[in-house]
């Protein structure tokens, strides 16, 4: 070994000896007070919620880094399992009127248009209202004072309040959409229907298609224009129900966006009729041809009847009249 090597070896031995002496006299590091630790934990959880809340579960990783920085600065180490990710999103928020809160895996907050909702999330509307686009196809609208859990892509659990489901004849749905209530389970059959549950029982109104209600081993079907009422007993009462009018007004306010740009006028008229539970008719065949040939441009986002008025005002040739369950298109 040359001189340099010997000097390096001696220096390493001296450094190691100094370190041993230092650690032999060092006291354990003082831990922060319990109150400080708790405050740090609350700050980490708040940061986590702020970053991940918009996706309703753990969809972003930025909060992990933020939490690590805060913990390291306070010299607190928390070791635990990373939370398991839930399944793919079951819905996306299309409309929010007022304030609607979610509760998903302990994460809470208000919803905004564009938010994705993952399985197991519970929504509470309070005085607000909400419209969702289901990933399995179709629209789900939630009335005020409603509490519902989106259990799966094709299912929900209605604890209180009212829902409106529109299958929109979605071809992607592998199985019927099911709404579980304490009075039984509802399943759609190419349907528009509303369900409301309260202390008095369950009401189901069918606007289009059919709905089946299963209670134990008994299944009862309802068709368009019918309402089923289930009280606290075992009986199911059936009665007629108009497919238009005040009973459905809240659902129309939550109608999904319908972009008119590049669409034919006839498509807009059919959409308005479907959203308001009416049958579209024309005063004569020439008006129907005109509606099919007229192509619209621009953009307007209004409730169905308001959109009808605005669109017809731009054509100059057509007008409309409401005759009970008919939407009649007339010459101006």
mmCIF file of N, CA, C and O in Angstrom, residues 218-319:
data_model
loop_
_atom_site.group_PDB
_atom_site.id
_atom_site.type_symbol
_atom_site.label_atom_id
_atom_site.label_comp_id
_atom_site.label_asym_id
_atom_site.label_seq_id
_atom_site.Cartn_x
_atom_site.Cartn_y
_atom_site.Cartn_z
ATOM 1 N N UNK A 218 -92.225 -11.592 -5.751
ATOM 2 C CA UNK A 218 -93.302 -11.037 -6.573
ATOM 3 C C UNK A 218 -92.786 -9.876 -7.416
ATOM 4 O O UNK A 218 -92.112 -8.975 -6.903
ATOM 5 N N UNK A 219 -93.115 -9.898 -8.711
ATOM 6 C CA UNK A 219 -92.734 -8.821 -9.627
ATOM 7 C C UNK A 219 -93.981 -8.218 -10.237
ATOM 8 O O UNK A 219 -94.851 -8.940 -10.747
ATOM 9 N N UNK A 220 -94.082 -6.885 -10.190
ATOM 10 C CA UNK A 220 -95.200 -6.145 -10.765
ATOM 11 C C UNK A 220 -94.674 -5.220 -11.840
ATOM 12 O O UNK A 220 -93.683 -4.515 -11.622
ATOM 13 N N UNK A 221 -95.317 -5.222 -13.010
ATOM 14 C CA UNK A 221 -94.877 -4.368 -14.115
ATOM 15 C C UNK A 221 -95.809 -3.173 -14.254
ATOM 16 O O UNK A 221 -97.007 -3.257 -13.977
ATOM 17 N N UNK A 222 -95.244 -2.049 -14.697
ATOM 18 C CA UNK A 222 -96.022 -0.845 -14.982
ATOM 19 C C UNK A 222 -95.618 -0.330 -16.348
ATOM 20 O O UNK A 222 -94.442 -0.352 -16.713
ATOM 21 N N UNK A 223 -96.607 0.160 -17.117
ATOM 22 C CA UNK A 223 -96.367 0.661 -18.461
ATOM 23 C C UNK A 223 -96.457 2.183 -18.478
ATOM 24 O O UNK A 223 -96.821 2.819 -17.477
ATOM 25 N N UNK A 224 -96.141 2.772 -19.627
ATOM 26 C CA UNK A 224 -96.205 4.221 -19.775
ATOM 27 C C UNK A 224 -97.602 4.723 -19.427
ATOM 28 O O UNK A 224 -98.607 4.128 -19.810
ATOM 29 N N UNK A 225 -97.655 5.822 -18.678
ATOM 30 C CA UNK A 225 -98.933 6.379 -18.271
ATOM 31 C C UNK A 225 -99.517 5.740 -17.033
ATOM 32 O O UNK A 225 -100.689 5.964 -16.718
ATOM 33 N N UNK A 226 -98.706 4.960 -16.298
ATOM 34 C CA UNK A 226 -99.174 4.319 -15.069
ATOM 35 C C UNK A 226 -98.293 4.703 -13.889
ATOM 36 O O UNK A 226 -97.108 5.004 -14.048
ATOM 37 N N UNK A 227 -98.914 4.649 -12.707
ATOM 38 C CA UNK A 227 -98.179 4.887 -11.471
ATOM 39 C C UNK A 227 -98.455 3.751 -10.504
ATOM 40 O O UNK A 227 -99.596 3.329 -10.334
ATOM 41 N N UNK A 228 -97.374 3.261 -9.883
ATOM 42 C CA UNK A 228 -97.483 2.254 -8.839
ATOM 43 C C UNK A 228 -97.216 2.915 -7.490
ATOM 44 O O UNK A 228 -96.284 3.716 -7.361
ATOM 45 N N UNK A 229 -98.026 2.575 -6.505
ATOM 46 C CA UNK A 229 -97.838 3.088 -5.156
ATOM 47 C C UNK A 229 -97.756 1.919 -4.197
ATOM 48 O O UNK A 229 -98.636 1.039 -4.199
ATOM 49 N N UNK A 230 -96.706 1.899 -3.403
ATOM 50 C CA UNK A 230 -96.507 0.834 -2.420
ATOM 51 C C UNK A 230 -96.461 1.486 -1.042
ATOM 52 O O UNK A 230 -95.542 2.243 -0.725
ATOM 53 N N UNK A 231 -97.468 1.192 -0.226
ATOM 54 C CA UNK A 231 -97.497 1.724 1.132
ATOM 55 C C UNK A 231 -96.735 0.839 2.086
ATOM 56 O O UNK A 231 -95.876 0.063 1.681
ATOM 57 N N UNK A 232 -97.076 0.922 3.338
ATOM 58 C CA UNK A 232 -96.367 0.126 4.332
ATOM 59 C C UNK A 232 -96.821 -1.324 4.327
ATOM 60 O O UNK A 232 -96.145 -2.189 4.885
ATOM 61 N N UNK A 233 -97.954 -1.593 3.726
ATOM 62 C CA UNK A 233 -98.416 -2.972 3.636
ATOM 63 C C UNK A 233 -97.828 -3.674 2.421
ATOM 64 O O UNK A 233 -96.877 -3.220 1.809
ATOM 65 N N UNK A 234 -98.422 -4.795 2.051
ATOM 66 C CA UNK A 234 -97.905 -5.604 0.950
ATOM 67 C C UNK A 234 -98.556 -5.257 -0.383
ATOM 68 O O UNK A 234 -98.091 -5.679 -1.431
ATOM 69 N N UNK A 235 -99.646 -4.481 -0.360
ATOM 70 C CA UNK A 235 -100.390 -4.217 -1.585
ATOM 71 C C UNK A 235 -99.686 -3.182 -2.458
ATOM 72 O O UNK A 235 -99.062 -2.235 -1.957
ATOM 73 N N UNK A 236 -99.828 -3.376 -3.762
ATOM 74 C CA UNK A 236 -99.332 -2.422 -4.751
ATOM 75 C C UNK A 236 -100.534 -1.835 -5.468
ATOM 76 O O UNK A 236 -101.321 -2.567 -6.071
ATOM 77 N N UNK A 237 -100.685 -0.526 -5.409
ATOM 78 C CA UNK A 237 -101.819 0.136 -6.057
ATOM 79 C C UNK A 237 -101.393 0.718 -7.398
ATOM 80 O O UNK A 237 -100.347 1.332 -7.517
ATOM 81 N N UNK A 238 -102.236 0.516 -8.411
ATOM 82 C CA UNK A 238 -101.961 1.001 -9.761
ATOM 83 C C UNK A 238 -103.014 2.043 -10.145
ATOM 84 O O UNK A 238 -104.204 1.840 -9.923
ATOM 85 N N UNK A 239 -102.547 3.148 -10.772
ATOM 86 C CA UNK A 239 -103.478 4.172 -11.228
ATOM 87 C C UNK A 239 -102.887 4.901 -12.432
ATOM 88 O O UNK A 239 -101.666 4.853 -12.666
ATOM 89 N N UNK A 240 -103.722 5.569 -13.232
ATOM 90 C CA UNK A 240 -103.217 6.292 -14.402
ATOM 91 C C UNK A 240 -102.426 7.530 -13.988
ATOM 92 O O UNK A 240 -102.682 8.133 -12.941
ATOM 93 N N UNK A 241 -101.470 7.920 -14.835
ATOM 94 C CA UNK A 241 -100.640 9.094 -14.579
ATOM 95 C C UNK A 241 -100.299 9.756 -15.909
ATOM 96 O O UNK A 241 -99.748 9.102 -16.797
ATOM 97 N N UNK A 242 -100.608 11.038 -16.089
ATOM 98 C CA UNK A 242 -100.216 11.723 -17.325
ATOM 99 C C UNK A 242 -98.696 11.703 -17.491
ATOM 100 O O UNK A 242 -97.952 11.791 -16.514
ATOM 101 N N UNK A 243 -98.238 11.607 -18.719
ATOM 102 C CA UNK A 243 -96.798 11.593 -18.992
ATOM 103 C C UNK A 243 -96.234 13.002 -19.148
ATOM 104 O O UNK A 243 -95.057 13.166 -19.460
ATOM 105 N N UNK A 244 -97.065 14.015 -18.930
ATOM 106 C CA UNK A 244 -96.646 15.405 -19.051
ATOM 107 C C UNK A 244 -97.252 16.188 -17.897
ATOM 108 O O UNK A 244 -98.101 15.669 -17.150
ATOM 109 N N UNK A 245 -96.785 17.443 -17.740
ATOM 110 C CA UNK A 245 -97.403 18.290 -16.733
ATOM 111 C C UNK A 245 -96.547 18.506 -15.499
ATOM 112 O O UNK A 245 -95.346 18.203 -15.476
ATOM 113 N N UNK A 246 -97.177 19.005 -14.445
ATOM 114 C CA UNK A 246 -96.458 19.466 -13.262
ATOM 115 C C UNK A 246 -95.698 18.363 -12.523
ATOM 116 O O UNK A 246 -94.685 18.631 -11.887
ATOM 117 N N UNK A 247 -96.196 17.134 -12.603
ATOM 118 C CA UNK A 247 -95.500 16.046 -11.910
ATOM 119 C C UNK A 247 -94.083 15.845 -12.440
ATOM 120 O O UNK A 247 -93.224 15.297 -11.738
ATOM 121 N N UNK A 248 -93.848 16.246 -13.679
ATOM 122 C CA UNK A 248 -92.566 16.006 -14.327
ATOM 123 C C UNK A 248 -91.724 17.280 -14.479
ATOM 124 O O UNK A 248 -90.636 17.231 -15.044
ATOM 125 N N UNK A 249 -92.225 18.406 -13.977
ATOM 126 C CA UNK A 249 -91.564 19.689 -14.228
ATOM 127 C C UNK A 249 -90.113 19.697 -13.738
ATOM 128 O O UNK A 249 -89.214 20.224 -14.415
ATOM 129 N N UNK A 250 -89.865 19.115 -12.566
ATOM 130 C CA UNK A 250 -88.502 19.161 -12.026
ATOM 131 C C UNK A 250 -87.529 18.373 -12.897
ATOM 132 O O UNK A 250 -86.348 18.740 -13.008
ATOM 133 N N UNK A 251 -88.001 17.315 -13.541
ATOM 134 C CA UNK A 251 -87.109 16.525 -14.400
ATOM 135 C C UNK A 251 -86.739 17.290 -15.657
ATOM 136 O O UNK A 251 -85.636 17.134 -16.180
ATOM 137 N N UNK A 252 -87.655 18.114 -16.154
ATOM 138 C CA UNK A 252 -87.384 18.885 -17.374
ATOM 139 C C UNK A 252 -86.338 19.963 -17.130
ATOM 140 O O UNK A 252 -85.561 20.298 -18.025
ATOM 141 N N UNK A 253 -86.314 20.518 -15.928
ATOM 142 C CA UNK A 253 -85.298 21.519 -15.613
ATOM 143 C C UNK A 253 -83.896 20.924 -15.643
ATOM 144 O O UNK A 253 -82.910 21.648 -15.809
ATOM 145 N N UNK A 254 -83.795 19.602 -15.473
ATOM 146 C CA UNK A 254 -82.502 18.929 -15.453
ATOM 147 C C UNK A 254 -82.208 18.183 -16.759
ATOM 148 O O UNK A 254 -81.309 17.342 -16.799
ATOM 149 N N UNK A 255 -82.960 18.490 -17.813
ATOM 150 C CA UNK A 255 -82.741 17.811 -19.095
ATOM 151 C C UNK A 255 -81.287 17.962 -19.528
ATOM 152 O O UNK A 255 -80.681 19.021 -19.357
ATOM 153 N N UNK A 256 -80.704 16.907 -20.095
ATOM 154 C CA UNK A 256 -79.287 16.983 -20.485
ATOM 155 C C UNK A 256 -79.069 17.996 -21.595
ATOM 156 O O UNK A 256 -79.986 18.306 -22.357
ATOM 157 N N UNK A 257 -77.866 18.544 -21.703
ATOM 158 C CA UNK A 257 -77.575 19.489 -22.784
ATOM 159 C C UNK A 257 -77.826 18.861 -24.145
ATOM 160 O O UNK A 257 -77.578 17.673 -24.351
ATOM 161 N N UNK A 258 -78.340 19.677 -25.075
ATOM 162 C CA UNK A 258 -78.601 19.204 -26.431
ATOM 163 C C UNK A 258 -78.067 20.273 -27.383
ATOM 164 O O UNK A 258 -78.648 21.345 -27.507
ATOM 165 N N UNK A 259 -76.951 19.974 -28.026
ATOM 166 C CA UNK A 259 -76.296 20.938 -28.913
ATOM 167 C C UNK A 259 -77.058 20.995 -30.238
ATOM 168 O O UNK A 259 -77.186 19.981 -30.930
ATOM 169 N N UNK A 260 -77.544 22.174 -30.594
ATOM 170 C CA UNK A 260 -78.345 22.303 -31.810
ATOM 171 C C UNK A 260 -77.499 22.590 -33.043
ATOM 172 O O UNK A 260 -78.002 22.490 -34.166
ATOM 173 N N UNK A 261 -76.241 22.942 -32.853
ATOM 174 C CA UNK A 261 -75.417 23.349 -33.992
ATOM 175 C C UNK A 261 -75.250 22.192 -34.979
ATOM 176 O O UNK A 261 -74.788 21.109 -34.629
ATOM 177 N N UNK A 262 -75.671 22.446 -36.232
ATOM 178 C CA UNK A 262 -75.572 21.419 -37.267
ATOM 179 C C UNK A 262 -76.678 20.382 -37.229
ATOM 180 O O UNK A 262 -76.684 19.457 -38.059
ATOM 181 N N UNK A 263 -77.616 20.505 -36.299
ATOM 182 C CA UNK A 263 -78.712 19.543 -36.193
ATOM 183 C C UNK A 263 -79.907 20.025 -36.993
ATOM 184 O O UNK A 263 -80.118 21.224 -37.208
ATOM 185 N N UNK A 264 -80.718 19.086 -37.431
ATOM 186 C CA UNK A 264 -81.946 19.425 -38.141
ATOM 187 C C UNK A 264 -83.010 19.868 -37.130
ATOM 188 O O UNK A 264 -83.050 19.386 -35.997
ATOM 189 N N UNK A 265 -83.867 20.762 -37.553
ATOM 190 C CA UNK A 265 -84.932 21.254 -36.684
ATOM 191 C C UNK A 265 -85.801 20.106 -36.193
ATOM 192 O O UNK A 265 -86.250 20.103 -35.041
ATOM 193 N N UNK A 266 -86.033 19.119 -37.036
ATOM 194 C CA UNK A 266 -86.861 17.984 -36.634
ATOM 195 C C UNK A 266 -86.253 17.245 -35.442
ATOM 196 O O UNK A 266 -86.984 16.751 -34.569
ATOM 197 N N UNK A 267 -84.923 17.178 -35.347
ATOM 198 C CA UNK A 267 -84.275 16.512 -34.222
ATOM 199 C C UNK A 267 -84.532 17.271 -32.920
ATOM 200 O O UNK A 267 -84.749 16.665 -31.864
ATOM 201 N N UNK A 268 -84.482 18.603 -33.003
ATOM 202 C CA UNK A 268 -84.731 19.410 -31.818
ATOM 203 C C UNK A 268 -86.176 19.230 -31.356
ATOM 204 O O UNK A 268 -86.457 19.088 -30.157
ATOM 205 N N UNK A 269 -87.105 19.208 -32.293
ATOM 206 C CA UNK A 269 -88.517 19.037 -31.948
ATOM 207 C C UNK A 269 -88.755 17.673 -31.304
ATOM 208 O O UNK A 269 -89.515 17.561 -30.329
ATOM 209 N N UNK A 270 -88.106 16.649 -31.818
ATOM 210 C CA UNK A 270 -88.248 15.308 -31.237
ATOM 211 C C UNK A 270 -87.657 15.274 -29.825
ATOM 212 O O UNK A 270 -88.216 14.629 -28.926
ATOM 213 N N UNK A 271 -86.549 15.961 -29.618
ATOM 214 C CA UNK A 271 -85.923 16.006 -28.295
ATOM 215 C C UNK A 271 -86.847 16.715 -27.296
ATOM 216 O O UNK A 271 -87.030 16.234 -26.175
ATOM 217 N N UNK A 272 -87.420 17.833 -27.700
ATOM 218 C CA UNK A 272 -88.327 18.563 -26.814
ATOM 219 C C UNK A 272 -89.524 17.690 -26.448
ATOM 220 O O UNK A 272 -89.946 17.620 -25.286
ATOM 221 N N UNK A 273 -90.079 17.003 -27.434
ATOM 222 C CA UNK A 273 -91.233 16.137 -27.173
ATOM 223 C C UNK A 273 -90.873 15.031 -26.181
ATOM 224 O O UNK A 273 -91.634 14.740 -25.244
ATOM 225 N N UNK A 274 -89.694 14.423 -26.361
ATOM 226 C CA UNK A 274 -89.277 13.334 -25.470
ATOM 227 C C UNK A 274 -89.034 13.849 -24.054
ATOM 228 O O UNK A 274 -89.381 13.179 -23.073
ATOM 229 N N UNK A 275 -88.461 15.038 -23.928
ATOM 230 C CA UNK A 275 -88.141 15.575 -22.608
ATOM 231 C C UNK A 275 -89.379 16.062 -21.864
ATOM 232 O O UNK A 275 -89.357 16.169 -20.633
ATOM 233 N N UNK A 276 -90.438 16.374 -22.586
ATOM 234 C CA UNK A 276 -91.654 16.877 -21.937
ATOM 235 C C UNK A 276 -92.770 15.842 -21.903
ATOM 236 O O UNK A 276 -93.884 16.143 -21.448
ATOM 237 N N UNK A 277 -92.507 14.626 -22.384
ATOM 238 C CA UNK A 277 -93.491 13.554 -22.317
ATOM 239 C C UNK A 277 -94.660 13.727 -23.264
ATOM 240 O O UNK A 277 -95.764 13.240 -22.992
ATOM 241 N N UNK A 278 -94.432 14.393 -24.383
ATOM 242 C CA UNK A 278 -95.511 14.636 -25.341
ATOM 243 C C UNK A 278 -95.228 13.949 -26.672
ATOM 244 O O UNK A 278 -94.098 13.538 -26.963
ATOM 245 N N UNK A 279 -96.268 13.869 -27.499
ATOM 246 C CA UNK A 279 -96.157 13.296 -28.840
ATOM 247 C C UNK A 279 -96.022 14.430 -29.848
ATOM 248 O O UNK A 279 -96.810 15.388 -29.835
ATOM 249 N N UNK A 280 -95.018 14.345 -30.700
ATOM 250 C CA UNK A 280 -94.791 15.370 -31.713
ATOM 251 C C UNK A 280 -95.681 15.125 -32.927
ATOM 252 O O UNK A 280 -95.687 14.024 -33.488
ATOM 253 N N UNK A 281 -96.437 16.147 -33.327
ATOM 254 C CA UNK A 281 -97.282 16.072 -34.521
ATOM 255 C C UNK A 281 -97.134 17.361 -35.321
ATOM 256 O O UNK A 281 -96.772 18.406 -34.774
ATOM 257 N N UNK A 282 -97.444 17.276 -36.619
ATOM 258 C CA UNK A 282 -97.373 18.435 -37.514
ATOM 259 C C UNK A 282 -98.755 18.708 -38.086
ATOM 260 O O UNK A 282 -99.516 17.773 -38.379
ATOM 261 N N UNK A 283 -99.049 19.989 -38.267
ATOM 262 C CA UNK A 283 -100.356 20.360 -38.805
ATOM 263 C C UNK A 283 -100.538 19.858 -40.220
ATOM 264 O O UNK A 283 -101.669 19.564 -40.636
ATOM 265 N N UNK A 284 -99.465 19.749 -40.994
ATOM 266 C CA UNK A 284 -99.556 19.167 -42.346
ATOM 267 C C UNK A 284 -98.184 18.639 -42.747
ATOM 268 O O UNK A 284 -97.160 19.028 -42.181
ATOM 269 N N UNK A 285 -98.124 17.762 -43.760
ATOM 270 C CA UNK A 285 -96.853 17.137 -44.163
ATOM 271 C C UNK A 285 -95.810 18.137 -44.632
ATOM 272 O O UNK A 285 -94.608 17.890 -44.473
ATOM 273 N N UNK A 286 -96.224 19.246 -45.206
ATOM 274 C CA UNK A 286 -95.251 20.233 -45.692
ATOM 275 C C UNK A 286 -94.430 20.796 -44.536
ATOM 276 O O UNK A 286 -93.219 21.042 -44.671
ATOM 277 N N UNK A 287 -95.056 20.998 -43.400
ATOM 278 C CA UNK A 287 -94.330 21.510 -42.240
ATOM 279 C C UNK A 287 -93.331 20.478 -41.717
ATOM 280 O O UNK A 287 -92.235 20.832 -41.271
ATOM 281 N N UNK A 288 -93.715 19.226 -41.787
ATOM 282 C CA UNK A 288 -92.785 18.172 -41.362
ATOM 283 C C UNK A 288 -91.571 18.120 -42.286
ATOM 284 O O UNK A 288 -90.429 17.968 -41.818
ATOM 285 N N UNK A 289 -91.786 18.275 -43.605
ATOM 286 C CA UNK A 289 -90.655 18.296 -44.543
ATOM 287 C C UNK A 289 -89.756 19.497 -44.268
ATOM 288 O O UNK A 289 -88.534 19.384 -44.301
ATOM 289 N N UNK A 290 -90.367 20.633 -43.985
ATOM 290 C CA UNK A 290 -89.587 21.830 -43.691
ATOM 291 C C UNK A 290 -88.720 21.625 -42.453
ATOM 292 O O UNK A 290 -87.544 22.030 -42.421
ATOM 293 N N UNK A 291 -89.273 20.989 -41.428
ATOM 294 C CA UNK A 291 -88.510 20.731 -40.205
ATOM 295 C C UNK A 291 -87.340 19.784 -40.464
ATOM 296 O O UNK A 291 -86.251 19.955 -39.892
ATOM 297 N N UNK A 292 -87.529 18.808 -41.347
ATOM 298 C CA UNK A 292 -86.448 17.871 -41.670
ATOM 299 C C UNK A 292 -85.360 18.538 -42.499
ATOM 300 O O UNK A 292 -84.187 18.161 -42.421
ATOM 301 N N UNK A 293 -85.724 19.503 -43.307
ATOM 302 C CA UNK A 293 -84.755 20.145 -44.207
ATOM 303 C C UNK A 293 -84.039 21.332 -43.583
ATOM 304 O O UNK A 293 -83.001 21.769 -44.093
ATOM 305 N N UNK A 294 -84.555 21.863 -42.493
ATOM 306 C CA UNK A 294 -83.959 23.037 -41.850
ATOM 307 C C UNK A 294 -82.813 22.610 -40.946
ATOM 308 O O UNK A 294 -82.992 21.807 -40.025
ATOM 309 N N UNK A 295 -81.612 23.144 -41.223
ATOM 310 C CA UNK A 295 -80.428 22.852 -40.421
ATOM 311 C C UNK A 295 -80.094 24.080 -39.587
ATOM 312 O O UNK A 295 -80.031 25.203 -40.098
ATOM 313 N N UNK A 296 -79.890 23.861 -38.309
ATOM 314 C CA UNK A 296 -79.665 24.952 -37.368
ATOM 315 C C UNK A 296 -78.177 25.195 -37.161
ATOM 316 O O UNK A 296 -77.341 24.323 -37.398
ATOM 317 N N UNK A 297 -77.858 26.382 -36.684
ATOM 318 C CA UNK A 297 -76.483 26.714 -36.329
ATOM 319 C C UNK A 297 -76.493 27.505 -35.032
ATOM 320 O O UNK A 297 -77.521 28.040 -34.615
ATOM 321 N N UNK A 298 -75.344 27.572 -34.385
ATOM 322 C CA UNK A 298 -75.261 28.286 -33.125
ATOM 323 C C UNK A 298 -75.385 27.354 -31.937
ATOM 324 O O UNK A 298 -75.384 26.125 -32.075
ATOM 325 N N UNK A 299 -75.497 27.947 -30.758
ATOM 326 C CA UNK A 299 -75.578 27.156 -29.530
ATOM 327 C C UNK A 299 -76.489 27.859 -28.536
ATOM 328 O O UNK A 299 -76.446 29.079 -28.400
ATOM 329 N N UNK A 300 -77.310 27.082 -27.865
ATOM 330 C CA UNK A 300 -78.213 27.623 -26.857
ATOM 331 C C UNK A 300 -78.533 26.516 -25.861
ATOM 332 O O UNK A 300 -78.867 25.396 -26.247
ATOM 333 N N UNK A 301 -78.370 26.809 -24.580
ATOM 334 C CA UNK A 301 -78.600 25.808 -23.543
ATOM 335 C C UNK A 301 -79.722 26.289 -22.628
ATOM 336 O O UNK A 301 -79.494 27.107 -21.727
ATOM 337 N N UNK A 302 -80.923 25.794 -22.885
ATOM 338 C CA UNK A 302 -82.104 26.187 -22.118
ATOM 339 C C UNK A 302 -82.925 24.946 -21.786
ATOM 340 O O UNK A 302 -82.691 23.859 -22.332
ATOM 341 N N UNK A 303 -83.888 25.109 -20.893
ATOM 342 C CA UNK A 303 -84.838 24.036 -20.637
ATOM 343 C C UNK A 303 -85.617 23.737 -21.917
ATOM 344 O O UNK A 303 -85.717 24.596 -22.808
ATOM 345 N N UNK A 304 -86.165 22.527 -22.049
ATOM 346 C CA UNK A 304 -86.776 22.112 -23.331
ATOM 347 C C UNK A 304 -87.778 23.101 -23.913
ATOM 348 O O UNK A 304 -87.672 23.468 -25.089
ATOM 349 N N UNK A 305 -88.768 23.541 -23.147
ATOM 350 C CA UNK A 305 -89.778 24.437 -23.719
ATOM 351 C C UNK A 305 -89.192 25.801 -24.050
ATOM 352 O O UNK A 305 -89.560 26.421 -25.059
ATOM 353 N N UNK A 306 -88.274 26.290 -23.238
ATOM 354 C CA UNK A 306 -87.613 27.547 -23.544
ATOM 355 C C UNK A 306 -86.777 27.427 -24.811
ATOM 356 O O UNK A 306 -86.721 28.355 -25.629
ATOM 357 N N UNK A 307 -86.121 26.290 -24.969
ATOM 358 C CA UNK A 307 -85.327 26.077 -26.178
ATOM 359 C C UNK A 307 -86.232 26.012 -27.398
ATOM 360 O O UNK A 307 -85.878 26.536 -28.472
ATOM 361 N N UNK A 308 -87.395 25.387 -27.259
ATOM 362 C CA UNK A 308 -88.340 25.316 -28.376
ATOM 363 C C UNK A 308 -88.731 26.716 -28.839
ATOM 364 O O UNK A 308 -88.717 27.018 -30.041
ATOM 365 N N UNK A 309 -89.087 27.579 -27.897
ATOM 366 C CA UNK A 309 -89.496 28.948 -28.237
ATOM 367 C C UNK A 309 -88.359 29.677 -28.942
ATOM 368 O O UNK A 309 -88.564 30.346 -29.976
ATOM 369 N N UNK A 310 -87.145 29.571 -28.414
ATOM 370 C CA UNK A 310 -86.005 30.275 -28.988
ATOM 371 C C UNK A 310 -85.672 29.783 -30.390
ATOM 372 O O UNK A 310 -85.393 30.583 -31.294
ATOM 373 N N UNK A 311 -85.711 28.472 -30.588
ATOM 374 C CA UNK A 311 -85.356 27.914 -31.897
ATOM 375 C C UNK A 311 -86.398 28.276 -32.948
ATOM 376 O O UNK A 311 -86.064 28.683 -34.067
ATOM 377 N N UNK A 312 -87.674 28.150 -32.600
ATOM 378 C CA UNK A 312 -88.709 28.480 -33.579
ATOM 379 C C UNK A 312 -88.708 29.962 -33.922
ATOM 380 O O UNK A 312 -89.062 30.350 -35.043
ATOM 381 N N UNK A 313 -88.295 30.783 -32.970
ATOM 382 C CA UNK A 313 -88.227 32.220 -33.249
ATOM 383 C C UNK A 313 -87.190 32.533 -34.317
ATOM 384 O O UNK A 313 -87.333 33.525 -35.058
ATOM 385 N N UNK A 314 -86.167 31.697 -34.436
ATOM 386 C CA UNK A 314 -85.133 31.945 -35.444
ATOM 387 C C UNK A 314 -85.542 31.457 -36.830
ATOM 388 O O UNK A 314 -84.976 31.901 -37.828
ATOM 389 N N UNK A 315 -86.495 30.537 -36.911
ATOM 390 C CA UNK A 315 -86.895 30.010 -38.221
ATOM 391 C C UNK A 315 -87.843 30.961 -38.943
ATOM 392 O O UNK A 315 -87.805 31.072 -40.168
ATOM 393 N N UNK A 316 -88.717 31.604 -38.191
ATOM 394 C CA UNK A 316 -89.646 32.556 -38.801
ATOM 395 C C UNK A 316 -90.836 31.935 -39.491
ATOM 396 O O UNK A 316 -91.812 32.634 -39.799
ATOM 397 N N UNK A 317 -90.815 30.625 -39.746
ATOM 398 C CA UNK A 317 -91.888 29.978 -40.516
ATOM 399 C C UNK A 317 -92.797 29.101 -39.662
ATOM 400 O O UNK A 317 -93.917 28.785 -40.077
ATOM 401 N N UNK A 318 -92.314 28.678 -38.498
ATOM 402 C CA UNK A 318 -93.042 27.689 -37.719
ATOM 403 C C UNK A 318 -93.415 28.226 -36.342
ATOM 404 O O UNK A 318 -92.734 29.078 -35.776
ATOM 405 N N UNK A 319 -94.501 27.674 -35.822
ATOM 406 C CA UNK A 319 -94.957 27.988 -34.479
ATOM 407 C C UNK A 319 -95.398 26.675 -33.832
ATOM 408 O O UNK A 319 -95.342 25.613 -34.476
#
